[in-house]
PDB file of C-alpha atoms and ligand atoms in Angstrom:
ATOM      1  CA  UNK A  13       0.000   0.000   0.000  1.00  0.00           C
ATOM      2  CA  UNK A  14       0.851   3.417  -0.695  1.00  0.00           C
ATOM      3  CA  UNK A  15       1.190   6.018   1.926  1.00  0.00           C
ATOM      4  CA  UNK A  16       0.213   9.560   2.398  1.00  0.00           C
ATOM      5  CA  UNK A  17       3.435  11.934   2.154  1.00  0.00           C
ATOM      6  CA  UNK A  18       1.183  14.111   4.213  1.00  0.00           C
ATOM      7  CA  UNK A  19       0.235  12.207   7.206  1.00  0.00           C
ATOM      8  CA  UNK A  20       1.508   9.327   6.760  1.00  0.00           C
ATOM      9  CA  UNK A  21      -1.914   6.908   6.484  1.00  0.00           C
ATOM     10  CA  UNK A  22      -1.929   4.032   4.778  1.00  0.00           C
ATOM     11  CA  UNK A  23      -4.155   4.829   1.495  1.00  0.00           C
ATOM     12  CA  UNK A  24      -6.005   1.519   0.298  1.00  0.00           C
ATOM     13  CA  UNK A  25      -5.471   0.953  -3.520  1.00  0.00           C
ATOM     14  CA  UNK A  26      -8.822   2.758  -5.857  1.00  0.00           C
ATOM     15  CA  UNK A  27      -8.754   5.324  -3.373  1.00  0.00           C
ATOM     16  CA  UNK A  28      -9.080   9.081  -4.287  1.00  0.00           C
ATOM     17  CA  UNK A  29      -8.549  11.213  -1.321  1.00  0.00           C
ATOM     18  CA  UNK A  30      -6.430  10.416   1.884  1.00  0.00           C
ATOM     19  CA  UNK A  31      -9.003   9.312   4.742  1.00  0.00           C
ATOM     20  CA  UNK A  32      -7.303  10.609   7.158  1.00  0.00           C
ATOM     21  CA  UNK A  33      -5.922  14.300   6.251  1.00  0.00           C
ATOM     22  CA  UNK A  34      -8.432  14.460   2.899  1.00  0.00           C
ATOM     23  CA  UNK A  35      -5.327  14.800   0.439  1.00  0.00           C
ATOM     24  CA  UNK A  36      -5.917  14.011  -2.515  1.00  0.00           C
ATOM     25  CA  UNK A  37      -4.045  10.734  -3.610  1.00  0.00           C
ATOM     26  CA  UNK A  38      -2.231  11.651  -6.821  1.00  0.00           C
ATOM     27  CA  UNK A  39      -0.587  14.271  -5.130  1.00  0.00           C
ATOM     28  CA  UNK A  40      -0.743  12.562  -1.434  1.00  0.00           C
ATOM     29  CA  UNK A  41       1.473   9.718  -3.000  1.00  0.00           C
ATOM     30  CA  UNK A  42       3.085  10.491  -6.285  1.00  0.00           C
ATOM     31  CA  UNK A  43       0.965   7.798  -7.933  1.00  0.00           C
ATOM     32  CA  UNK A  44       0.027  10.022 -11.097  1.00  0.00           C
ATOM     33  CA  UNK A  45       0.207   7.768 -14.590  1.00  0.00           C
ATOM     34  CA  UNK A  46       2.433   9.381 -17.138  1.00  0.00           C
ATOM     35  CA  UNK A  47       0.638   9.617 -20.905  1.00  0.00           C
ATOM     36  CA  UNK A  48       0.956   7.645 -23.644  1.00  0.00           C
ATOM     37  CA  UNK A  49       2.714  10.893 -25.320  1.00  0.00           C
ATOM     38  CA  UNK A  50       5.330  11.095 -22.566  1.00  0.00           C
ATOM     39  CA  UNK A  51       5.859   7.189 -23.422  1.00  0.00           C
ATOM     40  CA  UNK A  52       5.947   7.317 -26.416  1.00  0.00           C
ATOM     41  CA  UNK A  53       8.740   9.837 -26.537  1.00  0.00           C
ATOM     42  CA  UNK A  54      10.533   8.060 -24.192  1.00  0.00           C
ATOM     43  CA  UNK A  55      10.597   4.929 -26.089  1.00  0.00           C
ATOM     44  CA  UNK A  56      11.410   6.617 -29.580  1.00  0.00           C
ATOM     45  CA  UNK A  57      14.538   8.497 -27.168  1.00  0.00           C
ATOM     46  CA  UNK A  58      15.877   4.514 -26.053  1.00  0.00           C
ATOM     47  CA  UNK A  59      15.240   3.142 -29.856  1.00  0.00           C
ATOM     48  CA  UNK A  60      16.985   6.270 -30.962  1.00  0.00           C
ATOM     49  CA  UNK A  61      20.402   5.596 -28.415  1.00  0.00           C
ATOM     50  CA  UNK A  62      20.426   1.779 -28.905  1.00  0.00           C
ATOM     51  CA  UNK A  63      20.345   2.502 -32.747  1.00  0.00           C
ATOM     52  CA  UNK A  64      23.530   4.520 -32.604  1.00  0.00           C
ATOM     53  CA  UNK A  65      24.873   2.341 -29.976  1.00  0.00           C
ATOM     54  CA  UNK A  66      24.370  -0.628 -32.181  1.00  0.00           C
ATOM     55  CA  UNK A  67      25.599   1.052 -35.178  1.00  0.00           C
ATOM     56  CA  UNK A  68      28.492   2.334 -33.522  1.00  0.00           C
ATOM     57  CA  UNK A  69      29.239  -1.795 -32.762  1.00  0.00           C
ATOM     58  CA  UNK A  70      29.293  -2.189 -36.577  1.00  0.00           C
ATOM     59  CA  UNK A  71      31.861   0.833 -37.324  1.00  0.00           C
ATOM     60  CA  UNK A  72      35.374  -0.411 -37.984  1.00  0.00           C
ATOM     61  CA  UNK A  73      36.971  -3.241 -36.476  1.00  0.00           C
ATOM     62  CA  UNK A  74      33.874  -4.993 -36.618  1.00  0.00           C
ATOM     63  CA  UNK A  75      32.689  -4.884 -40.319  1.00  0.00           C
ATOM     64  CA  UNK A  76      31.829  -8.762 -39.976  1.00  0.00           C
ATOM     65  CA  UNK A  77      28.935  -7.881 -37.813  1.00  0.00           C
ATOM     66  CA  UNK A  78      26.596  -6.022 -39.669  1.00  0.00           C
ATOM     67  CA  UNK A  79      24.669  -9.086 -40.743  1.00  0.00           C
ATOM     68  CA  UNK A  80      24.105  -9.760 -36.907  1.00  0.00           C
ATOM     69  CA  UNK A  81      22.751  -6.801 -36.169  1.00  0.00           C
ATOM     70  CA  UNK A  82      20.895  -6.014 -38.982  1.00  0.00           C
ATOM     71  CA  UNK A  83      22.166  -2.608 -39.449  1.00  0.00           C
ATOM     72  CA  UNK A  84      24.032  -1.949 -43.011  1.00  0.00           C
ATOM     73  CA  UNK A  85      23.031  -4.963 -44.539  1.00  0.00           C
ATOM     74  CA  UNK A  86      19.460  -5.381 -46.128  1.00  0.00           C
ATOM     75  CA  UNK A  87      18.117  -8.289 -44.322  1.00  0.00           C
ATOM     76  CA  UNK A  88      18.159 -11.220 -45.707  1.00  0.00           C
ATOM     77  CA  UNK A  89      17.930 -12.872 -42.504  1.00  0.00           C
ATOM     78  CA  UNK A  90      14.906 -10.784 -41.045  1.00  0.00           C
ATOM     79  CA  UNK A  91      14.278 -12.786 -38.358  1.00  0.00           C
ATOM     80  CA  UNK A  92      17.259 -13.077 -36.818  1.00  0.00           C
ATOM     81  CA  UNK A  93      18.487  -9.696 -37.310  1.00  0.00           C
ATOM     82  CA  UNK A  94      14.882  -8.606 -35.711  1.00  0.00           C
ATOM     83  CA  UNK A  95      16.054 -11.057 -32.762  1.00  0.00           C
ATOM     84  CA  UNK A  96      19.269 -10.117 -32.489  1.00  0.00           C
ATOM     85  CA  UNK A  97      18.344  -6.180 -31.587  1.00  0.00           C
ATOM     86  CA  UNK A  98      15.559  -6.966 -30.297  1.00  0.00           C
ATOM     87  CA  UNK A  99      17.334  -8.910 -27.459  1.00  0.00           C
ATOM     88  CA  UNK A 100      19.513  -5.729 -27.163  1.00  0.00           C
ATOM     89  CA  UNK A 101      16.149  -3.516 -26.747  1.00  0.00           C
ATOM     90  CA  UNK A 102      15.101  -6.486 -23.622  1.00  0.00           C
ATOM     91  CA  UNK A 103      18.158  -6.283 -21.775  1.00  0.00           C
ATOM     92  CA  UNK A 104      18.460  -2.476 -21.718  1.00  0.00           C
ATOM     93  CA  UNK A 105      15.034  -2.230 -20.503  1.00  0.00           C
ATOM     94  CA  UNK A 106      14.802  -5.232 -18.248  1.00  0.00           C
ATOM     95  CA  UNK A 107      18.566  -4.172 -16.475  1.00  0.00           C
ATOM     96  CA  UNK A 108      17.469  -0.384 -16.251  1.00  0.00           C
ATOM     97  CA  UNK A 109      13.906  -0.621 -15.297  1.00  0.00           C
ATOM     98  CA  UNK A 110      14.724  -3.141 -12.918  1.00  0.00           C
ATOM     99  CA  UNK A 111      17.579  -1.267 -11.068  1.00  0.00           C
ATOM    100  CA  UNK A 112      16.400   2.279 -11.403  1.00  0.00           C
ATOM    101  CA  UNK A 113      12.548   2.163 -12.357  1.00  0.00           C
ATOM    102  CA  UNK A 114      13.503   4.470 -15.537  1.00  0.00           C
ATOM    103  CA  UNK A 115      15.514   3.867 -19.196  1.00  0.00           C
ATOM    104  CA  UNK A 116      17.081   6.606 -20.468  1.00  0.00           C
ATOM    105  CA  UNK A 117      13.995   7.675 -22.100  1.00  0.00           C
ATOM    106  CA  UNK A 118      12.093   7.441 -19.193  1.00  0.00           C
ATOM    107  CA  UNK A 119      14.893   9.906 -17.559  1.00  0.00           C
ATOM    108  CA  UNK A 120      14.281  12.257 -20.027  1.00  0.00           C
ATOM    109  CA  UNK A 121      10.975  12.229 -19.619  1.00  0.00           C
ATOM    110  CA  UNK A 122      10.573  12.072 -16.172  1.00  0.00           C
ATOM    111  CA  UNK A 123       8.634   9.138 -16.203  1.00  0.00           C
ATOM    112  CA  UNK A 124       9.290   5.473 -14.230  1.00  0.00           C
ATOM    113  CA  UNK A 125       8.146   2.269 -14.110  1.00  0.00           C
ATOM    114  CA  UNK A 126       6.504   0.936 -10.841  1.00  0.00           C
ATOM    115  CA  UNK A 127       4.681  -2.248  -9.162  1.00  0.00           C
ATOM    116  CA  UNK A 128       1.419  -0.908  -8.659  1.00  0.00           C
ATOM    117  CA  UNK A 129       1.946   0.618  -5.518  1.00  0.00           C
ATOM    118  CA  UNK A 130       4.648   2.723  -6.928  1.00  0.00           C
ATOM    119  CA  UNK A 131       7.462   0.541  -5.442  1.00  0.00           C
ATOM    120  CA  UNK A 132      10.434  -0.507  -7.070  1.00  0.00           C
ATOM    121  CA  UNK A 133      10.132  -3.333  -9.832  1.00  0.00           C
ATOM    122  CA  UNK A 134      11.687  -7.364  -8.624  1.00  0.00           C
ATOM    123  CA  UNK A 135      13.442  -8.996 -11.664  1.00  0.00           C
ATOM    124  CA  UNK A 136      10.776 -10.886 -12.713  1.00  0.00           C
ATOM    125  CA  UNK A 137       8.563  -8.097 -13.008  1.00  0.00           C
ATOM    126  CA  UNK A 138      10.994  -5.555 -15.403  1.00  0.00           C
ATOM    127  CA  UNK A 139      11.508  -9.221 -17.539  1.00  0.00           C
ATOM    128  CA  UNK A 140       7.868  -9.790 -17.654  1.00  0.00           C
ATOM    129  CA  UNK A 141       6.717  -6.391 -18.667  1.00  0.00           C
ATOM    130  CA  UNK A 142       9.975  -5.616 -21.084  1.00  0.00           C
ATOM    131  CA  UNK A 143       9.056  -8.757 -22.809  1.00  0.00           C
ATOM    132  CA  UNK A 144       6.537  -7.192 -24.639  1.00  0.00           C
ATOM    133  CA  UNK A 145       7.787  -4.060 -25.113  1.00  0.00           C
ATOM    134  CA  UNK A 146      10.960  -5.426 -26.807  1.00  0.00           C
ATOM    135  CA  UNK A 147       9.485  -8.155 -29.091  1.00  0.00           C
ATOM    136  CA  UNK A 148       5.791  -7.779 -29.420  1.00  0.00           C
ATOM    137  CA  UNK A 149       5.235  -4.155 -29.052  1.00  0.00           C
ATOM    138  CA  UNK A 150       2.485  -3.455 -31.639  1.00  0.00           C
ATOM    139  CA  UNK A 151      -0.018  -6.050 -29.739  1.00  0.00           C
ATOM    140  CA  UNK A 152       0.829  -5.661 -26.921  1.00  0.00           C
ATOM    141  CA  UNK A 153       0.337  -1.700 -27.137  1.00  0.00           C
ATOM    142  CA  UNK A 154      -3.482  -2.230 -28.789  1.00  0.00           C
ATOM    143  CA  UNK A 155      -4.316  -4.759 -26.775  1.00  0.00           C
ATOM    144  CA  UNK A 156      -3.293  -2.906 -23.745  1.00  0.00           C
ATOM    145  CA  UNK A 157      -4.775   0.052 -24.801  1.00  0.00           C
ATOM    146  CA  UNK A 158      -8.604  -1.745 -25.540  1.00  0.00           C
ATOM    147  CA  UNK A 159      -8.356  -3.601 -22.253  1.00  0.00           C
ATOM    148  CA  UNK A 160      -6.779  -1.412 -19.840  1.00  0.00           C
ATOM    149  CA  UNK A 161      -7.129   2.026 -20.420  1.00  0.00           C
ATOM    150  CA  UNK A 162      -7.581   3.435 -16.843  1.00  0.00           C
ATOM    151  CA  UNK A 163      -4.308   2.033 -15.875  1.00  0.00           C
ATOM    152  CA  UNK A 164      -3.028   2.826 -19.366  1.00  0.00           C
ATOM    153  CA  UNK A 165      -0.945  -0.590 -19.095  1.00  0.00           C
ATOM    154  CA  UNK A 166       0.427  -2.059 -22.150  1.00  0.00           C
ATOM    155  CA  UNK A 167      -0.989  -5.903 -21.870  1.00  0.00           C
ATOM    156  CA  UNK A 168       2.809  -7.153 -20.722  1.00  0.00           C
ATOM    157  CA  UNK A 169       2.371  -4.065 -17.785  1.00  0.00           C
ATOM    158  CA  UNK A 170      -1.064  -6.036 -17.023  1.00  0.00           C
ATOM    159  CA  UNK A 171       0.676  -9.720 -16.385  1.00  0.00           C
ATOM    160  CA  UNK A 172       3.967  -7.932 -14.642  1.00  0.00           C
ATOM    161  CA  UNK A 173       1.447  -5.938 -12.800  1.00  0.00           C
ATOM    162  CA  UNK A 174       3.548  -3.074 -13.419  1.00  0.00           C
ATOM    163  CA  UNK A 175       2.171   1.037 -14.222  1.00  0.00           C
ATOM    164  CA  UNK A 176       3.761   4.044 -16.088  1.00  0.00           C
ATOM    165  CA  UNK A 177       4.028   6.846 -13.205  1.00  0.00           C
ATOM    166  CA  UNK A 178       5.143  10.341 -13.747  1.00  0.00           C
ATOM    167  CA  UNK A 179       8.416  10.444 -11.485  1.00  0.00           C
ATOM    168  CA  UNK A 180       8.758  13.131  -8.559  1.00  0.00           C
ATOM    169  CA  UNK A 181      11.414  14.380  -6.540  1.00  0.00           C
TER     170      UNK A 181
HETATM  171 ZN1  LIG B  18      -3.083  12.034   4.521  1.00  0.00          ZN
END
């Protein structure tokens, strides 16, 4: 459970003002969801980096690679060269959001990634709900926009039971 920054009451999840001090809760506890916009942005900023990152991989020195990361080359292997970057795109997002709730992106945009009492996210959880993000990002962006839209979760934020908070300090 989240807890009032004003008075420190426990506020029950759905709630909408602090019971004790009458706070409202967004602002009692942080817990405000960031937009699809601010997303959005975030996620074209991380695409953006790990492009250049993994085009800086294929600059000299390592002109055998291209193929792997599907870069230079037209791909002829689609699928794997989709795999291969796409396994980059997981990791950066699973390692970051795990250990400091917010990619790059997310930094930029003052946005994080929460369990759904704003808390930090366990492994599992930043695995679960990169997962999607990384490999299956059209469905699981319509889907999770049709079936979730007061939470505005993507539908691998639904099974990681994880939320898109604007960040505070
Ligand atoms: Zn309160």
């Amino acid at each position: 459970m989240p807890y009032c920054k004003n008075c420190g009451e426990e506020i029950p999840r759905g709630a909408t003002f602090c019971s004790k001090c009458g706070a409202r809760v967004e602002e009692a506890t942080g817990l405000v969801l960031a937009t699809w916009g601010e997303r959005l942005i975030a996620y074209i900023i991380d695409t953006l980096l790990l492009g250049i990152a993994i085009g800086w991989l294929t600059l000299p020195g390592l002109r055998w690679m291209p193929h792997m990361w599907g870069v230079t080359f037209p791909n002829w292997i689609p699928f794997v060269d989709f795999g291969l970057r796409n396994v980059v795109y997981f990791v950066y997002w699973m390692f970051l959001e795990q250990m400091y709730g917010q990619s790059v992106g997310k930094m930029a945009m003052k946005i994080r990634v929460a369990d759904l009492d704003g808390g930090p996210l366990t492994m599992q959880q930043a695995a679960v709900q990169s997962i999607g993000k990384a490999f299956l990002l059209p469905l699981d962006l319509i889907l999770g926009w049709f079936l979730y839209p007061s939470k505005q979760q993507r539908l691998f934020n639904n099974l990681s039971e994880t939320v898109v908070l604007k960040k505070y300090d």
